[in-house]
CSV table of C-alpha atoms and ligand atoms in Angstrom, one decimal:
chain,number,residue,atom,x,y,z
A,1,UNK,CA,54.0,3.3,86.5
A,2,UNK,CA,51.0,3.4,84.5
A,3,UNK,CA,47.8,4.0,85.6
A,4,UNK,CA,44.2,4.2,84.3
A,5,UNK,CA,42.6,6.7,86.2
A,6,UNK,CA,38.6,6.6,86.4
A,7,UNK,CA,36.7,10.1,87.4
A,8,UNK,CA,39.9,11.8,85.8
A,9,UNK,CA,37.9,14.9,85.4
A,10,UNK,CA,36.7,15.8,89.1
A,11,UNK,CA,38.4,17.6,91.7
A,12,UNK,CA,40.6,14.6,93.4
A,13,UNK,CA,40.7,13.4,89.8
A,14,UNK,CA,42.5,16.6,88.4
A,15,UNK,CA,44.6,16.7,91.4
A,16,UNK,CA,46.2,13.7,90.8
A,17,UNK,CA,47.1,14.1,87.2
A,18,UNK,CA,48.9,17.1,88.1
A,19,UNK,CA,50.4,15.5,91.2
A,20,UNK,CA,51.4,12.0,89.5
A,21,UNK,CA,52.6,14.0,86.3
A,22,UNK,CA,55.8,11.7,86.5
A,23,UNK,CA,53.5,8.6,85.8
A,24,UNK,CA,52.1,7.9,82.9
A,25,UNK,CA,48.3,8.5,83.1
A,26,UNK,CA,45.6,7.4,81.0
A,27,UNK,CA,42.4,9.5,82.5
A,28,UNK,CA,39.3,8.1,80.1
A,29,UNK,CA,36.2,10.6,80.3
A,30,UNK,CA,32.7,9.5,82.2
A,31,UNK,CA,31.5,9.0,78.6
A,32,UNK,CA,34.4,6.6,77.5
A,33,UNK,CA,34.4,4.5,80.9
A,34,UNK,CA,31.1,4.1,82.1
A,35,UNK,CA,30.8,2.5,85.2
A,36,UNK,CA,27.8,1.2,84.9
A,37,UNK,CA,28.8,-0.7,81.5
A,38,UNK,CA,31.4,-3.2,82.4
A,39,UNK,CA,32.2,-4.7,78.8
A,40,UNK,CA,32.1,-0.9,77.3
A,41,UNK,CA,35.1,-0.2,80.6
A,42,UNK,CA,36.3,-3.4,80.5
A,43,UNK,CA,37.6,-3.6,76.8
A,44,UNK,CA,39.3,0.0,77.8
A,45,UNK,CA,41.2,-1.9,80.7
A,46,UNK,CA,42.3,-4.2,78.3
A,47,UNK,CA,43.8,-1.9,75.7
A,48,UNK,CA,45.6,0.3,78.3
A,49,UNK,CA,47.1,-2.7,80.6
A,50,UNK,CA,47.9,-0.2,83.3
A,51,UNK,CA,49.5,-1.2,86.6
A,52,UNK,CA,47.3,0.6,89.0
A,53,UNK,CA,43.4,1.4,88.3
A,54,UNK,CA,42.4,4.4,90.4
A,55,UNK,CA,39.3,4.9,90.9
A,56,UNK,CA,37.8,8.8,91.8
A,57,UNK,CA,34.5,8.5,90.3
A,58,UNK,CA,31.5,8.0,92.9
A,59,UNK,CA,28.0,8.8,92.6
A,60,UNK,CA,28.3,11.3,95.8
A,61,UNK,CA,25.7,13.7,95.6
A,62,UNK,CA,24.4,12.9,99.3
A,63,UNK,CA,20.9,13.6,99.4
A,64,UNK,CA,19.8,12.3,95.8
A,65,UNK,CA,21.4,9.0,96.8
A,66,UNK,CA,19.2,9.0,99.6
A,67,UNK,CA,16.2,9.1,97.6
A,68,UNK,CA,17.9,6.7,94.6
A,69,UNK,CA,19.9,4.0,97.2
A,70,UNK,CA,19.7,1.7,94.3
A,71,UNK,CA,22.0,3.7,92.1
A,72,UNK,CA,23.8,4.5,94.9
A,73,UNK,CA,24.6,0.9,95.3
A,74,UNK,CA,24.6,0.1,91.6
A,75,UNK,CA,28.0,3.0,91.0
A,76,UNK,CA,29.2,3.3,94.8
A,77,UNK,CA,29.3,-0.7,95.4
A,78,UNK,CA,28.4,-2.7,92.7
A,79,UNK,CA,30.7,-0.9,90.1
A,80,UNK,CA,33.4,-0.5,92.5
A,81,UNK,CA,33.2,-4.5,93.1
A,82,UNK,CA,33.4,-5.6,89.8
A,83,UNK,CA,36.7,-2.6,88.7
A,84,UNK,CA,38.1,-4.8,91.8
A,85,UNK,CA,37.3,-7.8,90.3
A,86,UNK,CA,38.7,-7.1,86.7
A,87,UNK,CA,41.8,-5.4,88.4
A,88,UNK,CA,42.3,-8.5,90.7
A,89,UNK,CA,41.5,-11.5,87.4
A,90,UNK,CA,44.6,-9.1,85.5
A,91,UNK,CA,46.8,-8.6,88.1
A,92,UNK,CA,46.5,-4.9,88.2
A,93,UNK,CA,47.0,-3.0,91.5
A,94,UNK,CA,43.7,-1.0,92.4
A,95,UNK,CA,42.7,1.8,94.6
A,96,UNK,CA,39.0,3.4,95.8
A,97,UNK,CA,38.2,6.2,97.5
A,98,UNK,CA,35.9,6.0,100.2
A,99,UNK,CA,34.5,8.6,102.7
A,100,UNK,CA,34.5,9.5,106.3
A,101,UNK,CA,30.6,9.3,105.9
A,102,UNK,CA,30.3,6.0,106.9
A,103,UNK,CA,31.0,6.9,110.2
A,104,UNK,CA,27.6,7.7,112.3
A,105,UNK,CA,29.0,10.9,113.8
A,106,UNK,CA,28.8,10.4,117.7
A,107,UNK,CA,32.7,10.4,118.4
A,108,UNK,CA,34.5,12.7,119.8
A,109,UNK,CA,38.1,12.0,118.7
A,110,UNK,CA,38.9,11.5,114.8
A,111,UNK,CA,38.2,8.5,113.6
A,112,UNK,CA,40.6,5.8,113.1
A,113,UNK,CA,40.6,2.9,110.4
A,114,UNK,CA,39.7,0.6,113.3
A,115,UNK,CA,36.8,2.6,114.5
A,116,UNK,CA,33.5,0.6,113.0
A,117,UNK,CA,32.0,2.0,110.7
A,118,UNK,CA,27.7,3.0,111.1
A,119,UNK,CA,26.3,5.1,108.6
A,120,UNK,CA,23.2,7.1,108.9
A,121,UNK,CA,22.7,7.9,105.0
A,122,UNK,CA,22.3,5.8,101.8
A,123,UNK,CA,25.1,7.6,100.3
A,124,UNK,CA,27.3,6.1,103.3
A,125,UNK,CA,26.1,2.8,103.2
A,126,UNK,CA,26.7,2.4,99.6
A,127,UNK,CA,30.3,3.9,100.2
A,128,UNK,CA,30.6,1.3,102.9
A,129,UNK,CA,29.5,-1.6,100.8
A,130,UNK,CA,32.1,-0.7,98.4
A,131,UNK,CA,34.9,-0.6,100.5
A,132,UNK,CA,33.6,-4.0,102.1
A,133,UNK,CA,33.5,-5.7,98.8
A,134,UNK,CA,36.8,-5.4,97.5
A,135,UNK,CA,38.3,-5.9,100.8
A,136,UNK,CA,37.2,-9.2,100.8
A,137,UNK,CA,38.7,-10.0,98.1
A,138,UNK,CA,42.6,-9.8,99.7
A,139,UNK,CA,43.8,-8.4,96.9
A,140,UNK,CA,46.3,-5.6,95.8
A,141,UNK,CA,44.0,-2.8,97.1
A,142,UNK,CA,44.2,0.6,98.7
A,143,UNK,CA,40.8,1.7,99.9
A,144,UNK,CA,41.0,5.4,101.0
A,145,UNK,CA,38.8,7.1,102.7
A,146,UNK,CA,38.9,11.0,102.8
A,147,UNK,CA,36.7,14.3,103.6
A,148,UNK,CA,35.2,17.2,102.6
A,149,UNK,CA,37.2,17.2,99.4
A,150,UNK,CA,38.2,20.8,97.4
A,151,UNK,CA,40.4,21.2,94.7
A,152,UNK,CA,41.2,23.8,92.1
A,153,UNK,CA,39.0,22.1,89.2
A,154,UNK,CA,35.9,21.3,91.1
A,155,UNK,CA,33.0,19.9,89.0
A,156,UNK,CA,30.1,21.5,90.2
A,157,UNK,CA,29.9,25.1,88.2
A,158,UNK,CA,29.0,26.8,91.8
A,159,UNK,CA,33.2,25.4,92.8
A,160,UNK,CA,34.1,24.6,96.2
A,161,UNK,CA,32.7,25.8,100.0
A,162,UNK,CA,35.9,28.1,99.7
A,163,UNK,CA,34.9,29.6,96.7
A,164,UNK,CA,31.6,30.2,97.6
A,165,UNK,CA,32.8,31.3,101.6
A,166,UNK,CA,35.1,34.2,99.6
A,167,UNK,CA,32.7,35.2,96.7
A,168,UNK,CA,30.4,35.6,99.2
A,169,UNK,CA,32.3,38.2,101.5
A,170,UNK,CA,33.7,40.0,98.6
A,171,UNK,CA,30.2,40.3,97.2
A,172,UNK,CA,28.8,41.7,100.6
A,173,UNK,CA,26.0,38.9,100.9
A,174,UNK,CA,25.5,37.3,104.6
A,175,UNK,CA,27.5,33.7,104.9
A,176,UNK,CA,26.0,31.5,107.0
A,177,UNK,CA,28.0,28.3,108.0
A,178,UNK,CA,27.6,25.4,110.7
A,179,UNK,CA,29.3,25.3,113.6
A,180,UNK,CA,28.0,21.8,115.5
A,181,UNK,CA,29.2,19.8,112.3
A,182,UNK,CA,33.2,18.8,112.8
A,183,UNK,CA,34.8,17.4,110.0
A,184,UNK,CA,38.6,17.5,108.3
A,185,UNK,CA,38.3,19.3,105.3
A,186,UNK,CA,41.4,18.5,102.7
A,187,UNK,CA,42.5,20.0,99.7
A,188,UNK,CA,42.7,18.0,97.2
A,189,UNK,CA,46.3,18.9,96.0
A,190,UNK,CA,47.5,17.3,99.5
A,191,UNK,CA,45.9,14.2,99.1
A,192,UNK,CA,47.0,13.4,95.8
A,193,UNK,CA,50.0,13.8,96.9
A,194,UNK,CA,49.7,11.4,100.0
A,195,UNK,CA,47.6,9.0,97.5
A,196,UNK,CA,51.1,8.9,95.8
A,197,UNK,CA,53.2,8.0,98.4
A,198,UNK,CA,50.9,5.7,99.6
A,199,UNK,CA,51.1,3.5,96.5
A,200,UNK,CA,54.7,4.0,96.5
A,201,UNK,CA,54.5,1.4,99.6
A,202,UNK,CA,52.6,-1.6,98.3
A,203,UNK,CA,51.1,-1.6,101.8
A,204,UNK,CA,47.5,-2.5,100.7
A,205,UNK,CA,44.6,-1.6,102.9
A,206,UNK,CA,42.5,0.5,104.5
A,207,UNK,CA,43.7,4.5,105.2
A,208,UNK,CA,42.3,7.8,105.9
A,209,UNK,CA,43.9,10.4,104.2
A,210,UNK,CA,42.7,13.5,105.5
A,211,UNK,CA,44.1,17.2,105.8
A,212,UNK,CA,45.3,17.0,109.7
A,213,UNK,CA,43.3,18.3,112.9
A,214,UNK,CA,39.4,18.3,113.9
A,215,UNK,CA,37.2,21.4,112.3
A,216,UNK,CA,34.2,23.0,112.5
A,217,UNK,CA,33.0,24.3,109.3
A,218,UNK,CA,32.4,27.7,110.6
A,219,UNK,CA,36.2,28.1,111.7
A,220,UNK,CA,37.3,26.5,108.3
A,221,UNK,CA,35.3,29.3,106.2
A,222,UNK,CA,36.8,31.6,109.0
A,223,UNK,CA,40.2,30.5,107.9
A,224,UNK,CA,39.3,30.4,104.4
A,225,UNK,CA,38.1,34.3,104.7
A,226,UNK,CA,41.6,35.3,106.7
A,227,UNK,CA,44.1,33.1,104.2
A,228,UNK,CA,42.4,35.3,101.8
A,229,UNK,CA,43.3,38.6,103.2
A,230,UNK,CA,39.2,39.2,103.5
A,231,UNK,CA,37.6,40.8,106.4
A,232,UNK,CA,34.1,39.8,106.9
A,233,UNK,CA,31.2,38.2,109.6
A,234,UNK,CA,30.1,35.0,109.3
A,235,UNK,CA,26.6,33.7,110.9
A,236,UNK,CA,26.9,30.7,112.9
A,237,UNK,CA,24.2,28.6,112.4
A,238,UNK,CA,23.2,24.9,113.7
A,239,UNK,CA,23.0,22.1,111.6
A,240,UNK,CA,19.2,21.9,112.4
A,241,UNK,CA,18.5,25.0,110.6
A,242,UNK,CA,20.5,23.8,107.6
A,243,UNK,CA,17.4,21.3,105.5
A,244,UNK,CA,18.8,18.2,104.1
A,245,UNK,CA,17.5,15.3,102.8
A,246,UNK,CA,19.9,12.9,103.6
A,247,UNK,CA,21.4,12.5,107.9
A,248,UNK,CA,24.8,13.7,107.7
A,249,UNK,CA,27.5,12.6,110.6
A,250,UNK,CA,27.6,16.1,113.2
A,251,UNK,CA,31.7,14.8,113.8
A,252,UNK,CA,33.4,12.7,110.9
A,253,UNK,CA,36.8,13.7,111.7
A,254,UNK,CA,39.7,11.5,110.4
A,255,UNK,CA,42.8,10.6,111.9
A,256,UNK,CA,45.5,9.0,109.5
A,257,UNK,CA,46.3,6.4,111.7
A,258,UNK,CA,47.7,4.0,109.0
A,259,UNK,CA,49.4,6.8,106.8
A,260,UNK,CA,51.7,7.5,109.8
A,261,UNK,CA,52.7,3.6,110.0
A,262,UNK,CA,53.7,4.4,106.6
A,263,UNK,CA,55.9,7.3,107.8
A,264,UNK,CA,53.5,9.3,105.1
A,265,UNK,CA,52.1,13.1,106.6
A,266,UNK,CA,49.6,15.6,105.6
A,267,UNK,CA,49.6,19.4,106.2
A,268,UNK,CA,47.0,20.7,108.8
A,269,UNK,CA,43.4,21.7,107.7
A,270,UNK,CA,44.5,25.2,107.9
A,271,UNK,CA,47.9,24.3,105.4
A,272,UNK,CA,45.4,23.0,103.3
A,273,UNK,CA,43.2,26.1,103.2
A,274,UNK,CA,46.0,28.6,102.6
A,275,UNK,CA,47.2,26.3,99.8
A,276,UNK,CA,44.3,26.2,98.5
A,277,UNK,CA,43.7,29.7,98.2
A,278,UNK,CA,47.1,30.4,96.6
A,279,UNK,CA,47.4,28.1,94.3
A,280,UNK,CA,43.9,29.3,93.1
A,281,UNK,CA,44.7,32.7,93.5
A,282,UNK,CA,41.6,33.5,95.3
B,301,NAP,N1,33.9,15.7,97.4
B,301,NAP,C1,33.9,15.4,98.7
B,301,NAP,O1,33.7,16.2,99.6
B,301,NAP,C2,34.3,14.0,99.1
B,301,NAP,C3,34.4,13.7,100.5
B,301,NAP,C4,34.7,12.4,100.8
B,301,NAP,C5,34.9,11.4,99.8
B,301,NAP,N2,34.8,11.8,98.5
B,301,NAP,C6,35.0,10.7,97.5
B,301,NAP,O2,36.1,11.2,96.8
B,301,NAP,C7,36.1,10.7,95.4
B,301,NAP,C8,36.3,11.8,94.4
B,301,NAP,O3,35.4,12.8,94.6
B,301,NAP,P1,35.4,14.2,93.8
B,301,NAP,O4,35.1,15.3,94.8
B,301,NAP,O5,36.7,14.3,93.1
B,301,NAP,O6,34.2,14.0,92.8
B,301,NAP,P2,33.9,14.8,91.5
B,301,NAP,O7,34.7,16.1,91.4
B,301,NAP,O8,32.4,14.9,91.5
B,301,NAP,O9,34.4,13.9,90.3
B,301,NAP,C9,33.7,12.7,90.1
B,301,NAP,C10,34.3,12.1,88.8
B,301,NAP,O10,33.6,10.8,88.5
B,301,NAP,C11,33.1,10.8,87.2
B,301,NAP,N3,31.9,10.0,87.3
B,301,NAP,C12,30.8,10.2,88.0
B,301,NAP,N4,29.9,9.2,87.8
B,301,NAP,C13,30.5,8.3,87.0
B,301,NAP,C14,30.1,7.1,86.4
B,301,NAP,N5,28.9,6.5,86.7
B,301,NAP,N6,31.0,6.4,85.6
B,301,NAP,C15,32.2,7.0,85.3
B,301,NAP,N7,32.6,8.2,85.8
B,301,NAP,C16,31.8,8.8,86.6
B,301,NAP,C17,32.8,12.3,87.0
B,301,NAP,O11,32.7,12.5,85.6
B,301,NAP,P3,31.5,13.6,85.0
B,301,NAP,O12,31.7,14.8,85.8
B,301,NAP,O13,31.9,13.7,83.6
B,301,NAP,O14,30.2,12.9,85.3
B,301,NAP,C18,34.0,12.9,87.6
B,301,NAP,O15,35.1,12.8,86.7
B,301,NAP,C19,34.7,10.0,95.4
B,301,NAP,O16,34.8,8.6,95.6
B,301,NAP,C20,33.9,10.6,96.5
B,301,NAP,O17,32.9,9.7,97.0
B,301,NAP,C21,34.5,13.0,98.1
């Protein structure tokens, strides 16, 4: 298969190119396949003729997008509409990712594809908007939604919670991590993987694809610490203490309902930790 992949040089971006290595992958930089410039991406489309456009790229730093919902909505929706629309006009499979952030948080079991969705940030609401646009269109589309995404080439120069959790301990500073805010962290080798598979279906739709079983994110850095071989306190701390501009969801657990239709798994949250880890070689 080949496939034009867009936000090729982020975590779940990298991930994939290693994971779908036996496809043939065309991975444009932000530069070359802006999306906020349809005809500069659109003439790119047109010269590679892939059969699946994946898109990773987002506009996901949470709290700016809070104060800039326009440009949240211009990249997270808008853009993501109109990559649907080209892929749909030239019959070209497409998948998004989405997030468990446009769920409002007050569940108490992971969330399911039919749960509704109720965002309590910009950043989810533009998320939400995407997926709502191109599944209106009935077309050939995956929309995914995952969470709390690491992988082994993360973009920001300070890496991933993990690296941070372990640097951290080694470096004898005080950690302090929530433990009211329940998510389901995933690696981002895992989900490439499962992003694979699912496309290997042609079962178009809605998914979560998510690392397996509730979390708090002080028993994930917990995990993270022990995986490591490090021994080392962390403080507990509430959400409340922890200033943010933007509301985030205090459960966004994910169950992959749909996935396991599809007879497709991922590892547990703690699988994907000590995977993690030692592939990195933390
Ligand atoms: N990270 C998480 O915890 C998390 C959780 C749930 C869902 N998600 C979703 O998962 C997807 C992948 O996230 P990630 O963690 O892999 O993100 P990432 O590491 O920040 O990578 C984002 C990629 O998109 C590119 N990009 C950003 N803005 C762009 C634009 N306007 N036009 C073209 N390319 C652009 C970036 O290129 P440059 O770096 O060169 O700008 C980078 O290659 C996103 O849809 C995100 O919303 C992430």
């Amino acid at each position: 298969m080949k496939i034009l992949l867009v936000g090729g040089s982020g975590q779940l971006g990298r991930a994939i190119a290693v994971a779908w290595r036996d496809d043939e992958i065309v991975a444009p930089t932000h530069a070359d396949f802006p999306l906020e410039d349809r005809t500069t991406w659109a003439a790119v489309l047109d010269r590679v003729r892939p059969d699946l456009l994946v898109n990773c790229a987002a506009f996901h730093n949470v709290d700016v997008c809070e104060v800039e919902p326009a440009q949240a909505l211009a990249i997270n929706a808008v853009a993501v509409d109109a990559l649907a629309d080209a892929a749909q006009q030239r019959g070209i499979d497409f998948l998004t990712i989405s997030t468990d952030y446009v769920f409002d948080g007050s569940a108490t079991r992971p969330y399911t594809e039919d749960d509704c969705p109720r965002p309590i940030s910009a950043y989810g609401v533009s998320k939400l908007a995407g997926e709502l646009l191109v599944l209106r269109r009935r077309m050939n589309a995956y929309v995914v939604r995952t969470c709390g995404v690491y992988g082994l080439h993360a973009s920001r120069s300070k890496g991933t919670f993990v690296d941070r959790v372990i640097a951290q301990a080694r470096a004898g500073e005080a950690i302090r991590v929530v433990n009211d805010v329940v998510a389901s962290p995933t690696y981002a080798g895992h989900l490439a993987e499962a992003l694979r598979a699912l496309v290997a279906t042609r079962a178009y739709g809605l998914y979560h694809a998510v690392n397996v079983g509730p979390v708090s994110w002080y028993d994930f850095a917990a995990k993270a610490l022990d995986v490591a071989g490090v021994r080392y306190p962390i403080d507990a701390i509430s959400a409340g203490e922890w200033k943010a501009a933007a509301r985030r969801p205090a459960y966004s657990a994910l169950a992959n309902a749909g996935l396991a239709r599809l007879g497709i798994a991922l590892p547990a949250w703690d699988e994907g930790v000590a995977a993690y880890v030692r592939d990195k070689g933390l």
